[in-house]
Short mmCIF file of C-alpha atoms in Angstrom, two decimals:
data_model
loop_
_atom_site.label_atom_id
_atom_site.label_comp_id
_atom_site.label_asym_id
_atom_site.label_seq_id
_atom_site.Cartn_x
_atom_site.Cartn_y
_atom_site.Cartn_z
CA UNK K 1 -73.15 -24.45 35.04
CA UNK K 2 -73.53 -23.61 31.64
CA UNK K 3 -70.04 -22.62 29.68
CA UNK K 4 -69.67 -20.36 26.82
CA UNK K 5 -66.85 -21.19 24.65
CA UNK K 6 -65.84 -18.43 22.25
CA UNK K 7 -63.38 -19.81 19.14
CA UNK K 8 -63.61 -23.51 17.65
CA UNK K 9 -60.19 -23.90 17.00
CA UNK K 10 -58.04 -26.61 18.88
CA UNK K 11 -58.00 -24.27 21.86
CA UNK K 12 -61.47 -24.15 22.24
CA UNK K 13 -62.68 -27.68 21.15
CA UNK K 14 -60.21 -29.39 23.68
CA UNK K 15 -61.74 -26.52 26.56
CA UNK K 16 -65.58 -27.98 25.62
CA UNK K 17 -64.31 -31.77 26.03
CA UNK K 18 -62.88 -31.24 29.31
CA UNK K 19 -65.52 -28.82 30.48
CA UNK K 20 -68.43 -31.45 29.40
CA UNK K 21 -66.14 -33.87 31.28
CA UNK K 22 -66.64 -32.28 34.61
CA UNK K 23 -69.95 -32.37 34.57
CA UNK K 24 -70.78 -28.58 33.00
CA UNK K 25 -73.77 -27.59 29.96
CA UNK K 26 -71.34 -26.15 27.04
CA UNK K 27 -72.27 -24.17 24.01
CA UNK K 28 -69.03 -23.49 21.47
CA UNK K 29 -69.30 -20.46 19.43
CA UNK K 30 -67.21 -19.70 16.18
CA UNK K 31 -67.32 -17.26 13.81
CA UNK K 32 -66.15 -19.08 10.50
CA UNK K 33 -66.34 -23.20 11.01
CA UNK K 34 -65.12 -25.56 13.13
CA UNK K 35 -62.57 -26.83 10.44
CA UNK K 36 -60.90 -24.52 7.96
CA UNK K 37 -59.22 -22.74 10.92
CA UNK K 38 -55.33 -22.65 11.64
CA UNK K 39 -55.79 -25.75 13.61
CA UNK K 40 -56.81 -27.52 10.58
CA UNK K 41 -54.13 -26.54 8.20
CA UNK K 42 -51.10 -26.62 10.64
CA UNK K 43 -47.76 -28.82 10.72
CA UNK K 44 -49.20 -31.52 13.53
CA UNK K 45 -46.54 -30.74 15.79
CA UNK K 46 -46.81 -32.22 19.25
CA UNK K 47 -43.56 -30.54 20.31
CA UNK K 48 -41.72 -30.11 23.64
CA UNK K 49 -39.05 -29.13 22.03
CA UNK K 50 -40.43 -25.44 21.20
CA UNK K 51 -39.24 -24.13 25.00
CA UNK K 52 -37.52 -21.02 23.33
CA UNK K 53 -40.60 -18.45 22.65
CA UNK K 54 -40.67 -16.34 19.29
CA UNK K 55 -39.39 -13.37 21.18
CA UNK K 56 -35.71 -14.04 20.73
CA UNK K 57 -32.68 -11.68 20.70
CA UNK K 58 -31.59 -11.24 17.63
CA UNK K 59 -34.96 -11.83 15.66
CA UNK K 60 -35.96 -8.08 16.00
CA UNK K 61 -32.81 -7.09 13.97
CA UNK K 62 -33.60 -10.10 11.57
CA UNK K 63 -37.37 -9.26 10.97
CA UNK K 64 -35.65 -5.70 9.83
CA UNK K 65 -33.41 -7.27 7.32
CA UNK K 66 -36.57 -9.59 5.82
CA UNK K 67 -39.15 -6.94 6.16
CA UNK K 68 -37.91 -5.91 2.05
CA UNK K 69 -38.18 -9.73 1.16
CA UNK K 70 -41.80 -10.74 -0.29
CA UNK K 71 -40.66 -14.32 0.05
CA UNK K 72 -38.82 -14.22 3.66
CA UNK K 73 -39.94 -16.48 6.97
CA UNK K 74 -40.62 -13.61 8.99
CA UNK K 75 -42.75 -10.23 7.78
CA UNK K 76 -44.28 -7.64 9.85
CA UNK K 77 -46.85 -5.14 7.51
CA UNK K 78 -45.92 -1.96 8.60
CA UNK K 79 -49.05 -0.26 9.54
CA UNK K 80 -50.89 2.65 11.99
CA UNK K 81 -52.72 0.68 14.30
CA UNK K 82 -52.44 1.04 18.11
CA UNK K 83 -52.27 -2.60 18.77
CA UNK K 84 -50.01 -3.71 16.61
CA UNK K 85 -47.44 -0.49 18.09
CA UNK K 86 -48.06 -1.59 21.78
CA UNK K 87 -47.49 -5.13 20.75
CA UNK K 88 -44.19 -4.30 18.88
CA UNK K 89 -43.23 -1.91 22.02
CA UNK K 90 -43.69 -5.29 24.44
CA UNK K 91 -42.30 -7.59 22.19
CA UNK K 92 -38.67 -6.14 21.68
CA UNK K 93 -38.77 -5.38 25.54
CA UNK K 94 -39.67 -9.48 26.08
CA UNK K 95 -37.06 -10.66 23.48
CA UNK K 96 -34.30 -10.79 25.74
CA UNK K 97 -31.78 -13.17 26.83
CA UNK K 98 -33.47 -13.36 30.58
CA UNK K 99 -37.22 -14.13 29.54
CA UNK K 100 -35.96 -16.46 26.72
CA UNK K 101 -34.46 -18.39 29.62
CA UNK K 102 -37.21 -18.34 32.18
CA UNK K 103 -40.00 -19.16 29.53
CA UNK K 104 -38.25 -22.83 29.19
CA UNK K 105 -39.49 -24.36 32.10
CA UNK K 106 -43.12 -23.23 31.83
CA UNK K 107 -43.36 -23.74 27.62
CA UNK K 108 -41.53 -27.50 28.72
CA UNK K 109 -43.95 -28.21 31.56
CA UNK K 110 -47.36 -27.16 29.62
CA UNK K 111 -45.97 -29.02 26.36
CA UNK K 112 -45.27 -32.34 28.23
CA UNK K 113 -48.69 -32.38 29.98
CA UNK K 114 -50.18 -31.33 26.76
CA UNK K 115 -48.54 -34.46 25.36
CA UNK K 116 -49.62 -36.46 27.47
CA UNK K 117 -53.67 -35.35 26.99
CA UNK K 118 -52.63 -36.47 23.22
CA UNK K 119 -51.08 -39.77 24.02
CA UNK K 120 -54.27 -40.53 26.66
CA UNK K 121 -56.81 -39.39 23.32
CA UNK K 122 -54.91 -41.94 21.23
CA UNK K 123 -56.48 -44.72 23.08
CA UNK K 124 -59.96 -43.68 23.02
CA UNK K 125 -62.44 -44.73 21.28
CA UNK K 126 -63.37 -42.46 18.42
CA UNK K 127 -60.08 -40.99 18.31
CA UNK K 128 -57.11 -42.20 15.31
CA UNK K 129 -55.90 -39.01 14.43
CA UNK K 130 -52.32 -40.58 13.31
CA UNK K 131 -50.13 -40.21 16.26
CA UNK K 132 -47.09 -40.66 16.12
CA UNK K 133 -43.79 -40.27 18.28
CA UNK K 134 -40.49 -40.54 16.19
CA UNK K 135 -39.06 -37.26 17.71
CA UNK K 136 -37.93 -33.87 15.11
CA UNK K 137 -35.30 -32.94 13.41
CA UNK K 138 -34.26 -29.25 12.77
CA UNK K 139 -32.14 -29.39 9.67
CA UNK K 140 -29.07 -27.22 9.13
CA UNK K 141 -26.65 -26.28 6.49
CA UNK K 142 -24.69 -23.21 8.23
CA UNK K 143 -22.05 -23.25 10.89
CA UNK K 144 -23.89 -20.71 12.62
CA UNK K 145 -27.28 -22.58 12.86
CA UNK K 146 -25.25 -25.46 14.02
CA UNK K 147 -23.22 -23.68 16.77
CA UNK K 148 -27.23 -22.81 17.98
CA UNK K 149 -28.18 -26.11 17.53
CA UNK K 150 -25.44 -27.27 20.02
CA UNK K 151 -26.85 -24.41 22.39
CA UNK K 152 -30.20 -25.43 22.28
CA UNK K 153 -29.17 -29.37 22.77
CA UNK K 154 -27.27 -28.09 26.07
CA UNK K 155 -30.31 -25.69 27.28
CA UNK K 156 -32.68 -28.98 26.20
CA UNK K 157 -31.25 -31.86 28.28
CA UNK K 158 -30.77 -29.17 30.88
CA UNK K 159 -34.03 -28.98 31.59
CA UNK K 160 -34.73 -32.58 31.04
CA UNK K 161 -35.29 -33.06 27.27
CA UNK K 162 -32.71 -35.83 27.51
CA UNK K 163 -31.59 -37.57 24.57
CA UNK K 164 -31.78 -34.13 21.91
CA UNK K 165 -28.74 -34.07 20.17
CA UNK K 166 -26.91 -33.03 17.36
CA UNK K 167 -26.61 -35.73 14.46
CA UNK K 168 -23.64 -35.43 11.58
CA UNK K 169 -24.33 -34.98 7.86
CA UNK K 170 -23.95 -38.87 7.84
CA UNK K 171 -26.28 -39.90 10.61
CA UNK K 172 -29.25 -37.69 9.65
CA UNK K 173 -28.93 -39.41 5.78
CA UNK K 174 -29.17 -42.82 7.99
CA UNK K 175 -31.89 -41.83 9.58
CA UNK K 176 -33.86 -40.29 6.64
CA UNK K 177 -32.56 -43.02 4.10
CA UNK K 178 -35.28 -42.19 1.08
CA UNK K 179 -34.24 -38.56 0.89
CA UNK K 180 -31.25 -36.78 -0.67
CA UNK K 181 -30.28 -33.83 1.73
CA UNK K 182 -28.30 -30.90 1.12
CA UNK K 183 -27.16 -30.35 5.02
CA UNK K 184 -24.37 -30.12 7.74
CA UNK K 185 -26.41 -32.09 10.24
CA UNK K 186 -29.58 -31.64 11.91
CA UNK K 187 -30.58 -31.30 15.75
CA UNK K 188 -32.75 -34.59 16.95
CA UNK K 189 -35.63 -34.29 19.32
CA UNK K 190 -36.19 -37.75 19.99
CA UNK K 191 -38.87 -36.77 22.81
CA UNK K 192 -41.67 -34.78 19.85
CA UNK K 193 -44.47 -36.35 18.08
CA UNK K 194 -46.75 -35.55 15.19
CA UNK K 195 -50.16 -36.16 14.18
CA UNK K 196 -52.73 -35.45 11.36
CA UNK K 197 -54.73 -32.02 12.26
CA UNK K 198 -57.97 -32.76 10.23
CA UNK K 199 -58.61 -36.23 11.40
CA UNK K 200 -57.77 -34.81 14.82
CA UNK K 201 -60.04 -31.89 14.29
CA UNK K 202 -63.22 -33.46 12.41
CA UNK K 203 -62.91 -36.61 15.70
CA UNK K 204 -62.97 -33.70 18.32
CA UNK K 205 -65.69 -32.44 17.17
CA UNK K 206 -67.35 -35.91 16.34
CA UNK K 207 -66.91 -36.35 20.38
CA UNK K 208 -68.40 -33.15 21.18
CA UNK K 209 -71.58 -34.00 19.27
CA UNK K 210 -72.08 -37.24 20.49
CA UNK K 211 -71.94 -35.92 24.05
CA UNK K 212 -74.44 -33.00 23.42
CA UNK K 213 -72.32 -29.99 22.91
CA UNK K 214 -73.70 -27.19 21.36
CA UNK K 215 -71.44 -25.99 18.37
CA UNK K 216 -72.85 -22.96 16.32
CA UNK K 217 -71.17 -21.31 13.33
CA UNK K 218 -70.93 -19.27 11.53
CA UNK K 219 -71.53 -17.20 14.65
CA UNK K 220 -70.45 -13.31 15.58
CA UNK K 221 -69.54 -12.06 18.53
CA UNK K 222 -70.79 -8.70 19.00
CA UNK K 223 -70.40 -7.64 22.62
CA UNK K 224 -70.61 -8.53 26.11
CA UNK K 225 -73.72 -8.74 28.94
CA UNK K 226 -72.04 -7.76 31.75
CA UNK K 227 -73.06 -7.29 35.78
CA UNK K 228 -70.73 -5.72 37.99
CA UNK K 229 -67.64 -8.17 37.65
CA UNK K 230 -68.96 -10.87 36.09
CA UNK K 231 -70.02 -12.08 31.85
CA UNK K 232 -73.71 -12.83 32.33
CA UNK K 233 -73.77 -13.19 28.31
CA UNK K 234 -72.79 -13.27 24.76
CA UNK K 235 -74.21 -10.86 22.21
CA UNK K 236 -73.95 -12.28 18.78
CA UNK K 237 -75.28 -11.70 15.42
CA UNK K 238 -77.75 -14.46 16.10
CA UNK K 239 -78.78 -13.61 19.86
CA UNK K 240 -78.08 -13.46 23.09
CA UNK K 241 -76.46 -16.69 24.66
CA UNK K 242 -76.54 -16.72 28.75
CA UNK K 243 -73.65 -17.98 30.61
CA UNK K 244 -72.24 -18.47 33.60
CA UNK K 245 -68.94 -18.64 32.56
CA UNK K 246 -67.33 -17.81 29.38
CA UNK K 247 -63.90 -18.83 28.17
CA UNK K 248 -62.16 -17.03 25.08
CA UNK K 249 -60.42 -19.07 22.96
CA UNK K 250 -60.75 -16.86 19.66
CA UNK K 251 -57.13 -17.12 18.19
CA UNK K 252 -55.75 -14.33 16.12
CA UNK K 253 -59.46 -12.58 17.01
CA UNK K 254 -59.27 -12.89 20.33
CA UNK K 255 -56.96 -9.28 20.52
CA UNK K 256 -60.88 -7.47 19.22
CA UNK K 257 -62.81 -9.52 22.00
CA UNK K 258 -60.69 -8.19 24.57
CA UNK K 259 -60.52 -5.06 23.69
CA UNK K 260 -64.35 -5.28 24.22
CA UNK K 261 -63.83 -6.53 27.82
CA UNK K 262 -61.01 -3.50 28.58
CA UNK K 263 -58.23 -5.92 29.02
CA UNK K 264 -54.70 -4.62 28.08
CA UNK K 265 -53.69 -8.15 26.20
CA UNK K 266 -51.68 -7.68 23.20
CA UNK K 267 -52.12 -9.55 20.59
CA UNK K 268 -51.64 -9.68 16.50
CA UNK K 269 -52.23 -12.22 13.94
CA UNK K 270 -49.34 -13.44 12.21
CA UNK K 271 -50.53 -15.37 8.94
CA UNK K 272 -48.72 -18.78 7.73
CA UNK K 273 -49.06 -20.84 4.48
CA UNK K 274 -49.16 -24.61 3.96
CA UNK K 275 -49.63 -26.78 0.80
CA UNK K 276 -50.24 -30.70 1.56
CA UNK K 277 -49.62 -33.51 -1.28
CA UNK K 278 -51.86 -35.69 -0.46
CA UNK K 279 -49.93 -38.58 -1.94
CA UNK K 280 -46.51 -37.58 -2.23
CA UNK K 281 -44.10 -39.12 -3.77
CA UNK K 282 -41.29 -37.82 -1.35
CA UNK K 283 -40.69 -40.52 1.94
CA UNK K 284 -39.93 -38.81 4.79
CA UNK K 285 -39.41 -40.67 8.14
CA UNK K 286 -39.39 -37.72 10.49
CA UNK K 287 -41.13 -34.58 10.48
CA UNK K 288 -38.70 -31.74 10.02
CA UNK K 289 -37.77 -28.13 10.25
CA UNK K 290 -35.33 -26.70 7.27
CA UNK K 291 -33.44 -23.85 9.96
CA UNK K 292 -32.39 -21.41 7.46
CA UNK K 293 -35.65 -21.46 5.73
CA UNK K 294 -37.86 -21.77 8.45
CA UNK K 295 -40.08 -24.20 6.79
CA UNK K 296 -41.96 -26.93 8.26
CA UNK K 297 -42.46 -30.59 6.59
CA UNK K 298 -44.28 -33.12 8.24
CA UNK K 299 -45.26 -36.93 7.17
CA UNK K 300 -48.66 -37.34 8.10
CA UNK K 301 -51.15 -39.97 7.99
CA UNK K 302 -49.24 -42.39 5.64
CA UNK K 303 -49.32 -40.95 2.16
CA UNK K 304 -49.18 -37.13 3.02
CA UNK K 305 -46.91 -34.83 3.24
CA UNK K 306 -47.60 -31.22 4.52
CA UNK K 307 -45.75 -28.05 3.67
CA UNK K 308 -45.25 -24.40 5.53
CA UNK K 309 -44.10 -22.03 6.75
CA UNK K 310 -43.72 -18.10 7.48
CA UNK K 311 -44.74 -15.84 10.18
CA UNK K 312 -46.24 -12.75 8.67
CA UNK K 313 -47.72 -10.16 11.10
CA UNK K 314 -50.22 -8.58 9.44
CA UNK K 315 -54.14 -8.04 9.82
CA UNK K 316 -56.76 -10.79 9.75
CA UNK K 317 -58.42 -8.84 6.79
CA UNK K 318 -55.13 -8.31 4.75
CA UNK K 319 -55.46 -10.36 1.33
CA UNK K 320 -52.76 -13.12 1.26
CA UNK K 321 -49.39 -13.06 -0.37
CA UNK K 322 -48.95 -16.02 -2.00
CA UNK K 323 -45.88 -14.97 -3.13
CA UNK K 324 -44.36 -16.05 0.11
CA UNK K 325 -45.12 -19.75 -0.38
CA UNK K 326 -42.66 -19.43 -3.69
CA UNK K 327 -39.78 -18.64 -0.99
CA UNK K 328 -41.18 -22.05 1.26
CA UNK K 329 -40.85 -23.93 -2.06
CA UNK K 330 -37.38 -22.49 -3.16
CA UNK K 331 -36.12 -23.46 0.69
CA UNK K 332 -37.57 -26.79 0.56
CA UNK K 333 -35.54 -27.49 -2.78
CA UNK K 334 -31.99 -25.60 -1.17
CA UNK K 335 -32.23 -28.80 1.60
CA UNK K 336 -34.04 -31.50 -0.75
CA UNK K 337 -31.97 -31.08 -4.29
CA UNK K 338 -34.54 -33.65 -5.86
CA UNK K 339 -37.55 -31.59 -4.37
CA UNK K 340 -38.58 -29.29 -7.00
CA UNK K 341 -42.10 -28.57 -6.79
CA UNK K 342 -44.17 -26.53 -8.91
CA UNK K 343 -46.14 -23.49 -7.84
CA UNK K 344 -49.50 -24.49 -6.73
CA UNK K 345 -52.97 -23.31 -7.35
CA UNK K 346 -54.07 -20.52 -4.94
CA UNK K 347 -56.96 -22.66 -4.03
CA UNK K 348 -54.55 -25.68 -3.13
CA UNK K 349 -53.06 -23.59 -0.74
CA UNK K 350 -53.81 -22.76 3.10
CA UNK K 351 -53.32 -20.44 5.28
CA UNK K 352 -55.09 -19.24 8.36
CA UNK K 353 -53.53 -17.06 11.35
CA UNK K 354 -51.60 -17.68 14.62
CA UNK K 355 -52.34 -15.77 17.83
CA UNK K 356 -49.07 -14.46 18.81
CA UNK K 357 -48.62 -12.88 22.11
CA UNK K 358 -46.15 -9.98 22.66
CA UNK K 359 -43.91 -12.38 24.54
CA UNK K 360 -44.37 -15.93 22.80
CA UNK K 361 -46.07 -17.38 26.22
CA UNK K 362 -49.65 -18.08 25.65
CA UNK K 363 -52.01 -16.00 27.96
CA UNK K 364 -54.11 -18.71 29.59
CA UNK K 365 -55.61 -17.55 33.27
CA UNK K 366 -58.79 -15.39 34.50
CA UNK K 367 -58.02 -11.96 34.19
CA UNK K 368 -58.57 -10.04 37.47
CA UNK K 369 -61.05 -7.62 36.08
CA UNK K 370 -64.11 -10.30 35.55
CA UNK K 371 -64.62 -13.13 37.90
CA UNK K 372 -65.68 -15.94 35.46
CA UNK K 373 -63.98 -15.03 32.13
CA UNK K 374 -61.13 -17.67 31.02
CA UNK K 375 -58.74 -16.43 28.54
CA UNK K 376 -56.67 -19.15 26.44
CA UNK K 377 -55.23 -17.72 23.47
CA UNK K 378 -51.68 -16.46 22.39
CA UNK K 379 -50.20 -19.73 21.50
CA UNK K 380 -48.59 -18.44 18.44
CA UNK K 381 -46.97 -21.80 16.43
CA UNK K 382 -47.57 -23.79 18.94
CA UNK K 383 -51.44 -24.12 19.45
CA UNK K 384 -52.04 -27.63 18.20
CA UNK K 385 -49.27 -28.62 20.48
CA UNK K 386 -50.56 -27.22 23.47
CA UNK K 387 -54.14 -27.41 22.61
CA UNK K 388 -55.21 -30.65 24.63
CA UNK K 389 -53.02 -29.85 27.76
CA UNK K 390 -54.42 -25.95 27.36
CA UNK K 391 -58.05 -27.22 27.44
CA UNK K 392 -57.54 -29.76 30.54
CA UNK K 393 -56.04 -26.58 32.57
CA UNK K 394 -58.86 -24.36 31.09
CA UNK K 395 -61.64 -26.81 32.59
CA UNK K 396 -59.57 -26.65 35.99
CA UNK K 397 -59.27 -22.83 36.15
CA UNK K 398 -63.51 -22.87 35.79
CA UNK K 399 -63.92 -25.00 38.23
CA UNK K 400 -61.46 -23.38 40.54
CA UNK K 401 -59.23 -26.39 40.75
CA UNK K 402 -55.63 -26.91 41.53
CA UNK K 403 -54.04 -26.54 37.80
CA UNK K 404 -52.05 -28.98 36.57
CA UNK K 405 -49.13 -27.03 35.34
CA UNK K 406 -48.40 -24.00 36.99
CA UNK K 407 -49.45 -21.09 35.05
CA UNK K 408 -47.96 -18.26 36.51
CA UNK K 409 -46.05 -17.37 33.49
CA UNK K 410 -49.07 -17.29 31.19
CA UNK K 411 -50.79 -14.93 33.42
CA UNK K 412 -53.42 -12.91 30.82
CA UNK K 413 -52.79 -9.42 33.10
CA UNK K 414 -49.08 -10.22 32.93
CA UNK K 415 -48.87 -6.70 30.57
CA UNK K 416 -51.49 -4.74 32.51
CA UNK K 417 -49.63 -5.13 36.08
#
């Protein structure tokens, strides 16, 4: 069966592996590259610990209070388009107490088997993509974000995270001994790992070559062949490709692809930033999230140390705001007192954009309305963390297999029903 792969991010790349696996012909399809994409530029998270979805009480409320701050964590562009209104409608309906608890199991489940896809890669041939599993911390320095932190250790080993706790001022300056930090304490997933996204990347694809994948980019997607309820092809700027089946893993462009395919899936971009010094001076043992400033730093690959943060809803053709990577800068020096760095240049600086769903899930399934369409996108901040385990289930939902995880919750008509 030959498999058409829309998107060439971590999504789809780990779908083509799996699908060559079992035994199928598979052409990948992307409309920039295969590297510069959000997968590339991300903080390597490999993270059970992200069970609580983006669609949280209280955030609604707290995007309103950033939405006047150029350098805040968390912007939404105010703007007339139908999309973005439907997914704003769905979003403060999902952020509820309720689905925040009943998302845990399924974002824990999908995580761990993703994981474990990650940990099985790391012994491969071909693959050394810097893998590492010394757990997270999530720094704080309020008494509010700690009295959360204590929550979310409680809701963790609930549901089988065991070991997360919450570590004093004193312990988390033990455990990151080469750092001066500005903190109350920090909360300590021991279970999380980390990795390098561009060795990662570039060695995916390096596997999909050798085993006679077809990857074309820069490639267009300009409409769908269709008979009766099935995709018989892909129109593109550069032809027609045939397919049998036809899995969309587009990211933050997925939202215009289905739109093409009359599937109610909402879906908006929301843009983050990243700077990486590739040989920093700073030592960090842990990768780590700064709470209050919602900023990401993560160790990577010996000498590096990657940057970022912010969650900016806005459109995939909106020019950047750079502006915001001043406030990621100005939080990283509120925890790290001796962390003062200078403003990049622009071109030193990456960003690319997240596929956030109106509920935080990911919508991974087959849509009801076409019989051999795969949809895996939605993963939001967590796509390189789910990306191997969402590929593995995406070869088992083509081939009409048992899947793994149950995916029930991810459900891509879970809006339309």
């Amino acid at each position: 069966m030959h498999v058409i792969v829309v998107g060439g991010g971590i999504i789809g790349l780990s779908s083509a592996y799996y699908l060559q696996q079992s035994g199928h012909q598979v052409t990948v399809i992307d409309q920039t590259g295969f590297l510069p994409n959000c997968s590339h530029g991300n903080a390597g998270y490999v993270c059970p610990s992200h069970f609580i979805p983006l669609a949280t009480p209280g955030i609604v409320k707290q995007g309103l209070r950033w939405m006047l701050n150029n350098k805040s964590p968390f912007y939404i562009q105010p703007r007339l388009n139908a999309e973005l209104i439907k997914w704003g409608w769905h979003f403060i309906r999902s952020a509820n107490a309720k689905q925040v608890e009943a998302a845990a199991i399924p974002l824990r489940d999908i995580a761990l088997f993703s994981q474990l896809q990650y940990e099985h890669w790391n012994t491969l041939p071909g693959f050394k993509f810097a893998y590492e599993k010394k757990g997270l911390l999530e720094i704080f320095q309020t008494k509010e974000a700690l009295h959360h932190a204590e929550q979310t250790a409680a809701a963790a080993n609930a549901i089988g995270l065991t070991g997360t706790c919450i570590l004093s001022s004193e312990q988390l300056a033990a455990r990151e001994p080469h750092m001066s930090i500005r903190a109350l304490g920090a909360l300590y997933f021991p279970g999380d790992a980390h990795l390098y996204p561009a060795k990662l990347m570039e060695q995916l694809t390096q596997q999909l070559l050798m085993n006679q994948i077809q990857l074309h980019s820069p490639v267009q997607v300009t409409g769908f062949k269709t008979q009766q309820n099935k995709i018989t092809g892909v129109y593109t700027n550069r032809g027609l490709f045939s397919a049998d089946a036809v899995v969309l893993a587009a990211g933050s462009w997925s939202s215009e692809l289905t739109q093409q395919l009359n599937l109610s899936i909402p879906l908006v971009a929301g843009r983050g930033y990243s700077i990486t010094l590739e040989n920093s001076p700073y030592h960090f043992e842990h990768p780590a999230v700064l709470v209050e400033g919602r900023v990401a730093l993560t160790p990577m690959d010996g000498n590096k140390l990657r940057i970022g943060g912010t969650m900016e809803i806005t459109s995939t053709k909106a020019p950047p705001h750079f502006n915001r990577v001043k406030g990621i800068l100005q939080s990283v020096h509120q925890f790290f007192p001796d962390m003062n760095l200078p403003f990049p240049a622009e071109n030193d600086i990456w960003y690319g954009y997240r596929p956030c769903s109106a509920d935080g899930l990911p919508y991974i399934g087959k849509p009801a309305k076409w019989g051999n369409l795969v949809v895996a996108t939605g993963h939001a901040m967590v796509g390189l963390s789910l990306g191997a385990g969402t590929g593995k289930l995406v070869s088992e939902l083509v081939n009409e297999q048992p899947t793994s995880v149950d995916l029930s919750a991810f459900h891509p008509d879970r809006f339309s029903r």
